[in-house]
XYZ file of C-alpha atoms in Angstrom:
695
model
C 0.527 0.564 0.018
C 0.947 3.267 -0.739
C -0.758 6.567 0.196
C -1.648 9.375 -2.075
C 0.104 12.200 0.139
C -0.677 15.668 -0.004
C 3.266 17.727 0.638
C 3.469 20.067 3.320
C 5.637 22.121 4.969
C 4.724 22.870 8.659
C 5.674 26.019 11.432
C 9.257 25.265 12.016
C 9.573 24.523 7.449
C 9.510 21.114 8.634
C 8.317 18.186 5.848
C 4.760 17.302 6.167
C 3.147 14.417 4.377
C -0.900 13.685 4.898
C -3.412 11.695 3.258
C -7.747 12.273 3.964
C -8.202 8.774 2.833
C -8.898 6.796 6.034
C -6.882 3.285 4.529
C -3.882 4.929 3.680
C -3.925 6.959 6.803
C -0.756 6.296 9.928
C -1.759 4.567 12.995
C -0.411 3.587 16.261
C 0.102 0.069 16.414
C -3.812 -0.281 18.141
C -5.222 1.217 14.953
C -5.596 5.109 16.676
C -5.168 7.332 13.373
C -1.962 10.093 13.846
C -2.284 13.524 13.097
C 1.199 14.117 13.145
C 4.019 12.245 12.638
C 7.045 14.715 12.589
C 6.203 16.059 16.217
C 6.404 15.527 19.557
C 3.377 16.897 21.699
C 4.782 19.799 23.958
C 3.975 22.611 26.600
C 4.247 25.215 24.035
C 5.900 25.724 21.008
C 9.252 25.928 22.803
C 8.548 24.129 25.309
C 8.980 20.447 27.136
C 7.730 17.600 25.498
C 4.834 15.559 27.629
C 4.476 12.484 29.312
C 0.901 12.492 28.532
C 1.963 12.269 24.105
C 1.304 8.345 23.876
C 1.962 8.732 20.238
C 4.883 9.132 20.887
C 5.914 6.656 23.667
C 4.599 4.214 21.487
C 7.356 5.103 18.698
C 10.228 5.495 21.537
C 9.447 1.921 23.213
C 9.100 0.303 20.096
C 12.098 1.136 18.362
C 14.063 0.815 22.110
C 12.890 -2.669 21.538
C 13.344 -3.930 17.909
C 16.301 -5.710 18.801
C 16.261 -9.117 19.915
C 19.012 -11.378 21.480
C 21.445 -12.623 18.055
C 21.738 -16.318 17.487
C 25.230 -17.586 19.810
C 26.409 -18.856 16.718
C 25.570 -18.966 13.157
C 25.038 -15.618 13.930
C 25.215 -13.812 10.604
C 23.703 -15.104 7.791
C 21.517 -15.420 4.037
C 18.203 -16.652 2.848
C 16.878 -17.301 0.698
C 12.620 -19.479 -0.220
C 12.193 -21.975 -2.276
C 11.369 -25.270 -3.354
C 11.889 -29.079 -3.054
C 11.422 -31.601 -5.930
C 11.873 -35.396 -5.454
C 13.882 -36.849 -8.382
C 13.274 -40.554 -7.124
C 10.574 -41.775 -4.897
C 12.066 -43.398 -2.175
C 9.218 -45.806 -0.553
C 11.606 -48.295 0.840
C 12.779 -46.536 2.825
C 11.036 -43.680 4.640
C 7.163 -43.407 4.705
C 7.387 -40.171 4.583
C 4.622 -38.285 2.369
C 6.969 -36.240 0.555
C 9.321 -38.988 -0.460
C 6.643 -41.527 -2.176
C 6.671 -39.928 -5.170
C 9.116 -38.636 -7.924
C 7.417 -35.068 -8.696
C 6.073 -34.771 -5.704
C 7.645 -31.154 -4.205
C 7.047 -28.539 -0.487
C 8.396 -24.690 -0.464
C 12.058 -24.459 1.183
C 13.688 -21.730 3.631
C 17.324 -22.014 3.214
C 20.149 -20.060 5.189
C 23.862 -20.215 4.646
C 26.203 -18.770 7.627
C 29.212 -18.542 8.710
C 30.003 -19.770 12.799
C 32.278 -17.813 14.849
C 31.633 -13.604 14.098
C 29.309 -12.110 15.121
C 25.603 -10.273 13.058
C 27.733 -7.700 11.726
C 30.832 -9.663 11.268
C 32.293 -9.951 7.285
C 31.150 -12.756 5.205
C 34.575 -14.058 3.842
C 36.166 -14.821 6.527
C 37.911 -18.632 7.104
C 34.749 -20.584 8.818
C 32.883 -23.079 8.376
C 29.731 -22.035 6.829
C 26.279 -23.259 8.023
C 23.801 -24.654 5.919
C 19.943 -25.261 7.351
C 16.684 -26.175 5.470
C 12.950 -25.707 6.498
C 11.312 -28.097 4.184
C 7.206 -27.749 4.581
C 5.604 -30.746 4.231
C 2.578 -31.734 3.929
C 3.563 -33.850 7.709
C 4.730 -30.862 9.092
C 8.338 -28.953 8.632
C 11.377 -30.860 8.848
C 14.421 -29.239 9.688
C 18.166 -30.537 7.994
C 20.222 -28.600 9.768
C 24.090 -28.337 8.994
C 27.197 -27.258 8.072
C 29.767 -26.979 4.358
C 31.735 -29.805 5.892
C 30.361 -32.987 6.286
C 32.145 -34.103 9.916
C 32.078 -31.479 12.829
C 34.150 -30.956 15.129
C 33.642 -32.843 18.433
C 31.557 -35.953 19.357
C 29.229 -35.148 22.501
C 27.385 -32.400 22.527
C 28.669 -31.933 26.448
C 31.253 -30.008 24.889
C 29.482 -27.874 22.811
C 29.824 -25.064 24.998
C 33.479 -26.159 25.326
C 34.118 -25.867 21.577
C 32.042 -22.375 21.046
C 33.672 -20.403 24.301
C 37.269 -21.416 22.343
C 36.793 -19.900 19.126
C 34.400 -17.010 20.147
C 35.782 -13.919 20.598
C 38.936 -14.076 23.537
C 36.850 -13.285 26.920
C 39.209 -10.337 28.440
C 39.873 -8.653 25.039
C 37.049 -9.120 23.497
C 38.955 -9.676 19.602
C 39.466 -11.264 17.436
C 36.267 -11.196 15.858
C 34.953 -14.059 13.028
C 38.573 -16.440 13.205
C 39.820 -18.419 14.951
C 43.395 -18.358 14.340
C 43.861 -17.058 18.067
C 45.453 -18.803 21.921
C 42.046 -19.689 22.881
C 40.604 -22.334 19.704
C 44.326 -23.597 18.951
C 44.656 -24.460 23.009
C 40.889 -26.531 22.877
C 42.327 -28.232 19.546
C 45.406 -29.288 21.451
C 43.968 -31.332 24.422
C 41.013 -32.614 22.045
C 41.861 -34.545 19.272
C 38.746 -35.002 18.218
C 38.137 -32.336 16.482
C 41.735 -32.539 13.834
C 39.512 -34.072 11.161
C 37.094 -30.921 11.108
C 39.877 -28.313 11.353
C 41.820 -29.669 8.492
C 38.722 -29.186 6.326
C 38.317 -25.645 8.539
C 42.472 -24.911 7.196
C 41.328 -25.887 3.082
C 39.477 -24.203 0.441
C 35.908 -25.555 1.991
C 36.525 -22.842 4.640
C 36.479 -20.021 2.366
C 33.855 -20.594 -0.679
C 33.543 -18.877 -3.569
C 30.196 -17.917 -2.509
C 27.298 -19.789 -1.606
C 25.849 -20.912 -5.082
C 29.179 -22.745 -5.218
C 28.949 -24.639 -1.386
C 28.020 -28.497 -0.629
C 26.174 -28.507 2.296
C 25.964 -31.849 4.642
C 23.688 -33.190 7.544
C 27.015 -34.916 9.211
C 25.518 -36.920 11.800
C 23.793 -40.633 10.847
C 19.971 -40.106 11.310
C 17.227 -42.700 10.587
C 14.690 -43.542 7.140
C 11.938 -45.681 9.050
C 9.408 -47.304 6.156
C 5.773 -47.668 6.544
C 6.820 -51.453 7.319
C 8.720 -50.389 10.324
C 12.144 -51.062 9.040
C 14.747 -48.779 10.297
C 17.940 -47.762 8.079
C 20.639 -45.263 8.659
C 21.212 -42.977 6.470
C 23.804 -39.434 5.956
C 22.357 -36.323 3.966
C 24.585 -34.750 1.378
C 23.695 -30.725 -0.424
C 25.338 -31.021 -3.812
C 25.641 -27.510 -6.034
C 24.933 -27.847 -9.755
C 27.656 -25.344 -10.255
C 29.545 -27.228 -8.536
C 32.454 -26.343 -5.879
C 34.748 -23.564 -5.937
C 36.433 -21.991 -3.431
C 38.655 -18.854 -2.863
C 42.019 -17.473 -2.445
C 43.291 -16.860 1.452
C 43.827 -13.195 -0.397
C 40.530 -12.834 -1.969
C 39.281 -13.849 0.999
C 41.489 -10.945 3.508
C 40.610 -8.367 0.595
C 37.013 -8.902 0.073
C 36.863 -8.207 3.238
C 37.501 -5.226 3.463
C 36.171 -4.546 -0.218
C 32.351 -6.211 0.262
C 31.523 -7.083 3.810
C 28.116 -8.476 2.559
C 29.304 -10.169 -0.966
C 28.071 -13.710 -0.398
C 24.972 -11.684 0.851
C 25.196 -9.477 -1.899
C 25.890 -12.110 -4.137
C 22.863 -14.609 -3.161
C 20.284 -11.971 -3.682
C 21.466 -10.782 -6.642
C 21.518 -14.284 -8.172
C 18.124 -15.282 -7.556
C 17.233 -11.411 -8.731
C 18.324 -12.080 -11.617
C 17.285 -15.283 -12.473
C 20.121 -17.057 -12.220
C 18.555 -19.355 -9.331
C 20.565 -21.407 -7.376
C 20.342 -25.740 -7.032
C 21.292 -27.514 -5.282
C 20.676 -31.953 -5.478
C 20.224 -34.000 -2.128
C 21.344 -36.815 -2.387
C 21.601 -39.380 0.575
C 24.443 -42.743 1.738
C 22.198 -45.587 2.770
C 24.906 -47.572 5.844
C 24.299 -51.367 5.620
C 25.031 -52.632 8.922
C 27.177 -55.222 8.003
C 29.669 -53.135 5.914
C 29.377 -50.691 8.987
C 30.518 -52.615 11.566
C 33.887 -54.205 10.307
C 34.810 -50.049 9.501
C 37.807 -48.906 11.703
C 34.944 -45.928 12.503
C 31.984 -45.874 14.610
C 28.957 -44.005 11.951
C 27.309 -42.605 14.873
C 30.385 -40.395 15.261
C 29.807 -36.985 13.733
C 33.795 -36.463 13.565
C 33.716 -38.655 10.588
C 32.986 -38.712 7.228
C 31.956 -41.747 5.257
C 33.154 -41.695 1.657
C 31.489 -41.954 -1.526
C 33.687 -44.043 -3.132
C 32.784 -46.919 -0.355
C 29.014 -45.335 0.172
C 28.114 -43.809 -3.380
C 25.450 -41.089 -2.625
C 21.807 -41.205 -4.668
C 20.398 -38.215 -5.784
C 16.725 -38.541 -4.683
C 15.534 -34.334 -5.031
C 16.545 -30.806 -5.747
C 16.178 -27.708 -4.142
C 15.525 -24.295 -6.542
C 16.346 -20.930 -4.323
C 13.891 -18.385 -6.686
C 12.890 -15.905 -4.311
C 14.159 -13.291 -1.779
C 13.116 -12.519 1.433
C 10.877 -9.241 1.239
C 12.102 -8.512 4.881
C 15.428 -9.660 6.589
C 14.693 -9.051 10.374
C 10.863 -10.652 9.551
C 12.498 -13.720 8.115
C 15.612 -14.046 8.349
C 16.584 -13.227 12.498
C 12.974 -14.761 13.509
C 13.494 -18.273 10.950
C 14.200 -20.920 14.077
C 15.606 -24.784 13.344
C 15.559 -27.052 15.039
C 16.820 -30.864 14.422
C 13.991 -32.130 15.774
C 11.714 -30.990 13.077
C 11.030 -34.212 11.334
C 8.126 -35.774 9.768
C 7.434 -38.940 9.925
C 9.794 -41.677 8.161
C 12.447 -39.596 9.027
C 14.393 -40.152 13.125
C 17.163 -39.819 15.056
C 20.741 -42.011 15.425
C 22.393 -42.244 19.000
C 24.734 -39.753 17.789
C 25.374 -38.645 20.914
C 26.493 -34.907 19.211
C 22.912 -35.021 17.289
C 20.848 -36.107 20.479
C 22.409 -33.019 22.731
C 21.580 -31.252 19.985
C 17.603 -32.493 19.942
C 17.835 -30.426 23.364
C 19.557 -27.365 22.667
C 18.213 -25.429 19.819
C 14.192 -25.493 21.502
C 15.445 -24.366 24.237
C 17.729 -21.401 22.198
C 14.617 -20.662 19.936
C 12.368 -19.936 23.502
C 15.190 -17.274 24.540
C 16.146 -15.668 21.151
C 12.676 -14.832 20.492
C 11.123 -14.388 23.584
C 7.786 -17.151 24.034
C 6.893 -20.411 23.696
C 5.066 -19.614 20.467
C 8.035 -18.487 18.364
C 6.503 -21.214 16.173
C 3.281 -19.037 14.520
C 6.096 -16.332 13.540
C 4.874 -16.872 9.939
C 8.619 -18.166 8.417
C 8.638 -20.434 11.305
C 4.592 -21.516 10.214
C 4.139 -24.831 8.956
C 2.199 -24.917 5.667
C 0.262 -28.128 6.854
C -2.185 -27.752 9.153
C -1.708 -27.485 12.706
C -4.131 -28.305 15.994
C -3.286 -29.515 19.451
C -4.136 -28.580 23.065
C -0.962 -25.825 23.822
C -2.234 -22.745 24.817
C -1.288 -19.127 25.906
C 1.895 -17.923 26.605
C 3.659 -14.820 25.639
C 2.932 -13.935 22.448
C -0.276 -15.673 22.026
C -1.794 -15.533 18.303
C -4.171 -17.749 18.297
C -7.405 -17.432 19.577
C -9.098 -21.021 20.867
C -13.173 -21.566 21.222
C -14.081 -23.710 23.518
C -12.930 -25.136 26.459
C -11.494 -28.488 25.171
C -7.948 -28.002 25.684
C -6.995 -31.514 27.312
C -7.335 -34.950 26.458
C -9.225 -37.112 26.130
C -12.001 -35.542 26.827
C -16.095 -36.335 25.677
C -17.184 -32.484 26.442
C -18.233 -33.030 22.284
C -20.625 -35.495 23.416
C -21.891 -32.170 25.232
C -22.142 -30.918 21.569
C -19.084 -28.760 22.568
C -16.169 -29.453 20.478
C -13.034 -31.659 21.305
C -10.763 -31.047 19.712
C -7.625 -33.257 17.211
C -6.687 -36.306 18.895
C -3.239 -38.371 18.932
C -3.201 -40.774 15.207
C -1.132 -44.129 15.982
C -0.780 -45.615 12.457
C -0.234 -42.210 10.392
C 1.525 -40.278 13.512
C 6.006 -40.135 14.295
C 6.118 -43.369 15.513
C 10.281 -43.009 16.884
C 12.039 -46.141 16.250
C 12.215 -49.196 17.525
C 15.583 -50.184 19.565
C 15.690 -52.790 18.559
C 19.555 -53.656 17.183
C 22.006 -50.336 16.496
C 24.440 -51.301 12.737
C 24.414 -55.134 14.462
C 25.377 -54.311 17.881
C 22.694 -55.237 20.575
C 20.507 -51.900 21.968
C 22.051 -50.848 25.621
C 20.063 -52.488 28.764
C 21.591 -49.616 30.562
C 22.599 -45.903 31.107
C 25.971 -44.802 31.043
C 28.143 -41.612 31.003
C 30.526 -43.224 28.982
C 32.021 -43.380 25.031
C 32.141 -46.087 22.557
C 35.534 -47.591 21.714
C 34.365 -46.258 18.222
C 34.823 -43.274 18.590
C 38.810 -43.375 19.626
C 39.850 -42.722 16.202
C 41.261 -39.332 15.903
C 43.488 -39.467 13.018
C 42.844 -41.903 10.043
C 39.635 -40.231 8.682
C 41.553 -36.368 8.930
C 44.748 -38.707 7.114
C 42.371 -39.471 4.700
C 41.257 -35.678 3.756
C 44.570 -35.161 3.428
C 45.692 -37.712 1.367
C 43.027 -36.875 -1.549
C 44.022 -33.757 -1.827
C 45.907 -32.583 -5.063
C 49.591 -31.078 -3.936
C 47.786 -27.555 -5.096
C 44.837 -27.882 -2.296
C 47.682 -29.585 0.208
C 49.904 -26.231 -0.414
C 46.576 -24.590 1.083
C 45.875 -25.879 4.057
C 49.536 -26.091 4.960
C 49.685 -22.234 4.700
C 46.596 -22.273 6.427
C 47.579 -24.335 9.060
C 50.965 -22.128 9.455
C 48.936 -18.479 9.269
C 46.825 -19.794 12.312
C 49.396 -21.164 14.531
C 51.567 -18.311 13.515
C 48.976 -16.356 15.721
C 48.755 -18.520 18.855
C 51.178 -16.814 20.634
C 51.487 -19.889 23.155
C 54.641 -22.323 22.459
C 53.105 -25.037 24.144
C 50.210 -24.599 21.458
C 51.914 -24.980 18.287
C 53.981 -27.973 19.468
C 50.331 -29.610 20.461
C 49.199 -29.085 17.177
C 52.367 -30.193 14.944
C 52.544 -33.238 17.379
C 48.420 -33.762 16.486
C 50.122 -33.464 12.601
C 52.162 -36.015 12.868
C 48.950 -38.767 13.688
C 48.084 -36.705 10.405
C 51.023 -37.560 7.472
C 54.456 -36.789 8.499
C 54.853 -34.631 5.764
C 51.938 -32.174 6.917
C 53.493 -31.964 9.946
C 57.410 -31.345 8.753
C 56.125 -28.606 6.191
C 53.989 -27.035 8.658
C 56.870 -26.715 11.166
C 58.878 -25.796 8.801
C 56.363 -22.556 7.793
C 57.073 -21.603 11.153
C 60.783 -21.742 12.331
C 60.404 -24.725 14.580
C 61.481 -28.244 15.407
C 58.950 -31.523 14.969
C 58.182 -32.066 18.293
C 57.393 -36.547 18.986
C 53.947 -37.472 17.868
C 51.450 -37.210 20.201
C 49.814 -40.426 21.830
C 47.017 -42.390 19.516
C 44.363 -44.077 21.579
C 44.172 -46.513 18.181
C 46.698 -46.739 15.815
C 45.717 -44.303 12.411
C 45.670 -46.778 9.235
C 45.997 -45.520 5.939
C 41.778 -45.351 4.382
C 41.727 -45.641 0.895
C 41.894 -42.362 -0.773
C 38.261 -41.088 -2.094
C 38.986 -38.378 -4.715
C 35.065 -36.779 -3.868
C 37.173 -34.791 -1.398
C 39.119 -32.959 -3.677
C 37.682 -30.282 -4.541
C 40.085 -29.725 -7.747
C 39.947 -33.369 -9.351
C 36.688 -32.982 -9.927
C 35.971 -31.901 -13.571
C 35.981 -27.515 -14.458
C 32.291 -26.479 -14.091
C 30.908 -24.609 -16.468
C 31.106 -21.085 -16.734
C 27.204 -20.682 -15.722
C 26.828 -18.296 -12.691
C 30.831 -16.596 -12.773
C 30.920 -12.828 -13.475
C 33.144 -11.581 -15.743
C 34.586 -7.928 -15.198
C 35.651 -6.274 -18.207
C 37.484 -2.912 -17.457
C 36.464 -0.533 -20.651
C 38.084 3.624 -21.319
C 37.290 6.656 -24.005
C 38.574 4.775 -27.125
C 38.027 1.406 -26.425
C 36.523 -1.353 -29.220
C 32.984 -1.725 -29.024
C 32.810 -4.547 -30.715
C 35.082 -5.907 -28.670
C 33.079 -5.825 -25.671
C 29.874 -6.492 -27.429
C 31.960 -11.005 -28.823
C 32.954 -10.998 -24.737
C 29.464 -10.067 -23.405
C 27.388 -12.641 -26.256
C 29.952 -15.306 -25.227
C 29.439 -14.705 -21.700
C 25.583 -14.588 -21.947
C 25.463 -17.450 -24.400
C 27.390 -19.278 -21.771
C 24.861 -18.033 -18.373
C 28.250 -15.610 -17.134
C 27.306 -12.793 -15.985
C 29.445 -9.711 -17.426
C 29.890 -5.965 -15.494
C 31.541 -3.366 -17.757
C 33.713 -0.602 -15.291
C 34.601 2.462 -16.377
C 37.130 5.005 -14.107
C 34.402 7.361 -13.539
C 30.756 5.485 -13.937
C 28.733 6.867 -16.875
C 28.686 6.581 -20.149
C 32.084 5.284 -22.056
C 32.554 6.864 -25.479
C 33.820 4.291 -27.809
C 36.572 4.280 -31.598
C 33.704 5.181 -33.592
C 31.509 7.897 -31.304
C 28.937 4.946 -29.899
C 29.265 4.995 -26.238
C 28.488 2.215 -24.093
C 27.146 2.584 -20.373
C 29.309 1.869 -17.332
C 27.766 -0.524 -14.451
C 30.652 0.722 -11.985
C 32.798 2.244 -11.287
C 36.797 0.773 -11.083
C 37.407 1.907 -7.717
C 33.941 0.714 -5.867
C 34.741 -2.592 -7.930
C 37.140 -4.758 -7.204
C 39.020 -7.820 -9.279
C 37.688 -10.052 -5.889
C 34.599 -9.616 -6.978
C 35.048 -11.758 -10.667
C 35.563 -14.684 -11.609
C 37.971 -13.220 -14.918
C 38.886 -9.633 -16.191
C 38.936 -7.990 -19.864
C 40.488 -4.836 -20.422
C 39.212 -3.808 -23.716
C 41.522 -0.426 -23.653
C 42.829 2.390 -26.053
C 46.444 3.336 -25.764
C 45.495 6.598 -24.333
C 43.001 4.424 -22.063
C 46.025 2.566 -20.896
C 48.566 4.944 -20.424
C 46.174 7.092 -17.703
C 45.526 4.028 -16.321
C 49.100 2.973 -15.381
C 48.905 6.161 -13.041
C 46.101 4.783 -11.660
C 46.499 2.653 -7.830
C 43.107 1.090 -8.561
C 44.128 -0.092 -11.871
C 47.157 -1.105 -11.238
C 45.816 -3.333 -8.046
C 42.947 -4.327 -10.101
C 45.367 -6.137 -12.682
C 48.120 -6.461 -9.827
C 45.540 -8.611 -7.767
C 43.751 -10.285 -10.301
C 46.615 -12.380 -11.703
C 48.125 -12.931 -8.585
C 44.224 -14.712 -7.704
C 45.271 -17.294 -10.718
C 42.281 -15.533 -13.069
C 41.892 -15.650 -16.854
C 42.731 -11.509 -17.743
C 41.922 -11.212 -21.722
C 43.370 -7.749 -22.839
C 43.697 -5.486 -26.526
C 47.011 -4.867 -27.566
C 46.373 -1.202 -26.058
C 46.339 -2.692 -22.428
C 50.193 -4.040 -22.606
C 51.562 -1.241 -21.139
C 49.433 -1.447 -18.230
C 49.633 -5.303 -17.847
C 53.578 -4.807 -17.878
C 53.096 -1.854 -15.345
C 51.169 -4.529 -12.864
C 53.175 -7.562 -13.299
C 51.007 -9.756 -15.261
C 52.923 -11.837 -17.370
C 52.610 -14.606 -20.617
C 50.640 -17.489 -20.101
C 47.778 -19.752 -20.775
C 45.370 -17.588 -18.740
C 46.714 -14.269 -20.470
C 44.423 -14.201 -23.642
C 43.791 -11.968 -26.130
C 40.809 -9.938 -25.746
C 39.669 -10.833 -29.309
C 39.661 -14.913 -27.800
C 35.881 -14.287 -26.173
C 35.386 -18.262 -26.158
C 39.165 -18.993 -24.637
C 38.152 -16.542 -21.847
C 35.277 -17.713 -20.991
C 36.120 -20.983 -21.886
C 38.217 -20.155 -18.284
C 36.198 -18.104 -16.285
C 35.911 -21.173 -13.446
C 38.836 -22.124 -13.727
C 41.998 -21.084 -12.258
C 45.645 -21.309 -13.702
C 46.985 -23.215 -10.750
C 51.154 -23.304 -12.145
C 50.751 -19.250 -11.208
C 50.102 -20.166 -7.628
C 53.930 -21.947 -7.643
C 55.678 -19.111 -8.841
C 53.245 -15.853 -6.768
C 51.892 -17.667 -3.811
C 54.774 -20.883 -3.643
C 53.383 -23.795 -1.365
C 54.437 -24.236 2.354
């Protein structure tokens, strides 16, 4: 609704916008029409403001209470609406209505987040990313709450507060924000070797994703699926991005934090707004109990993954994010994800970390949102009918009629509404505790951890050895960077002692990077074993993704050849990539021949870290002017250092020379539009050896 108002000026020349239509007039929260929204009620024109002014009091009161407690972890998030469509029915595994037939669909709401930083921190630190999806299924909401790594730092929820306290800002000084490169986190890691597998992922390129659209997601835990006959099957959930997996370089990540704090949020929002709807395929690993019993690790251990080569991922559906939110607070800040939200046919395993999460999330939502009725907030409300006897509480939005607030009752016999009843067949039934992966169900409650959880090194070793040399170099560099920030020498030494159990070469390279001697290897409760290499764990062992969804930046100067710009734009469009034209000054660029082209952005405001490949289409005079432009030199030198493809016209060669861009297979003639677009989603990893030599 937009009011058709009349603009006038008040006694103090303040702008007054007024209407006479009752349907569009401004009111208080109680619907009382407001006559003046510019001035408080005073005792005379220059007198004191009166407490009687209820319009002022309500407005200020509401403003004072606009903010709610931010999430303790995952405070900074980006969200979108979408749909989920089943592509493969699995009734043999689950009785969940959603998965009974291919083509079934439901709405979803997805939230991607950093973990360590606050709501006002940056999008691109080295950090694990949350990957949470709320399915609005016909049998109630299903919240699949995971991360972009398939494992977690700890095995038991008892340790979650300790983990978070260690990685957050140090308690006595309030820094560093959104960073794990400090004493307390690595002290915790050094004393808790179960953290090492996820630490390896956090030190890898997975922790600095190119964008949220190029990020895998994992349910982490082993869940159950239960079919109509009550048969229980253990599964793990995976999200596979249709655009492929891609990461930033560390230097890009650091510079993006200065260039654009909202880079990931902006990228997701703009992609959806432009119709480039991100998609992920949902897959499951179906775990055979006999196979699981033979493994040297426990599949209920959240610090262990199941290699896809041994248990392939079966794709069962596709999520498409196709609508941005209407209001950041109402939807992003108030959305409440709870792993305990599952429809009939999906159930929990005895994973001790999962068991703790089933309590923690519900408790957190009540603390953040101030009421037990947070499920009535529209973004959290189910899209299917909801009936129960829960009543009252703060911010109750529903008005139940009649006396039926309990059951059993017989009020219907008196002609009154009796309310809902349990469905013994269609309702949620917890899987029977028969045998758990071949083992007998427990008969007593114990504070004990299974011996099968004791191997903390074999899977980190498998992960590291599954990476390419380039990726291993990135892990080494990340470890050196993080541990160099640790002031406690004994913590560095303890971490190195653990790294020796993962891979001796890894430990030596990290020690060399810090000019330290290698300590003795840490004592291992279970000797690590050499598991088969899993190529699926490596980003660079996968085929280079298509250019779709990538972004080309074209720097254009006055006098440039417009035909070259047009050819680059056409090639990008054909590959479903986006293009941004930059100029030293925002506005029209006069091309050779007198035509003009509008610039999408000024060079100074669009650093090369926001693009996947670069092109410089310049005249000789324009290139000469740019050789004295620090931002232009940075634009090219950073793009070259970040291993990106760069195309240029011959006239721009002096500019490239001054920026330190030397000729290689990824430095192309700007006339080779197809060649540039073919490299849009790739990087020149050979160039890294000369610019960013691995430690």
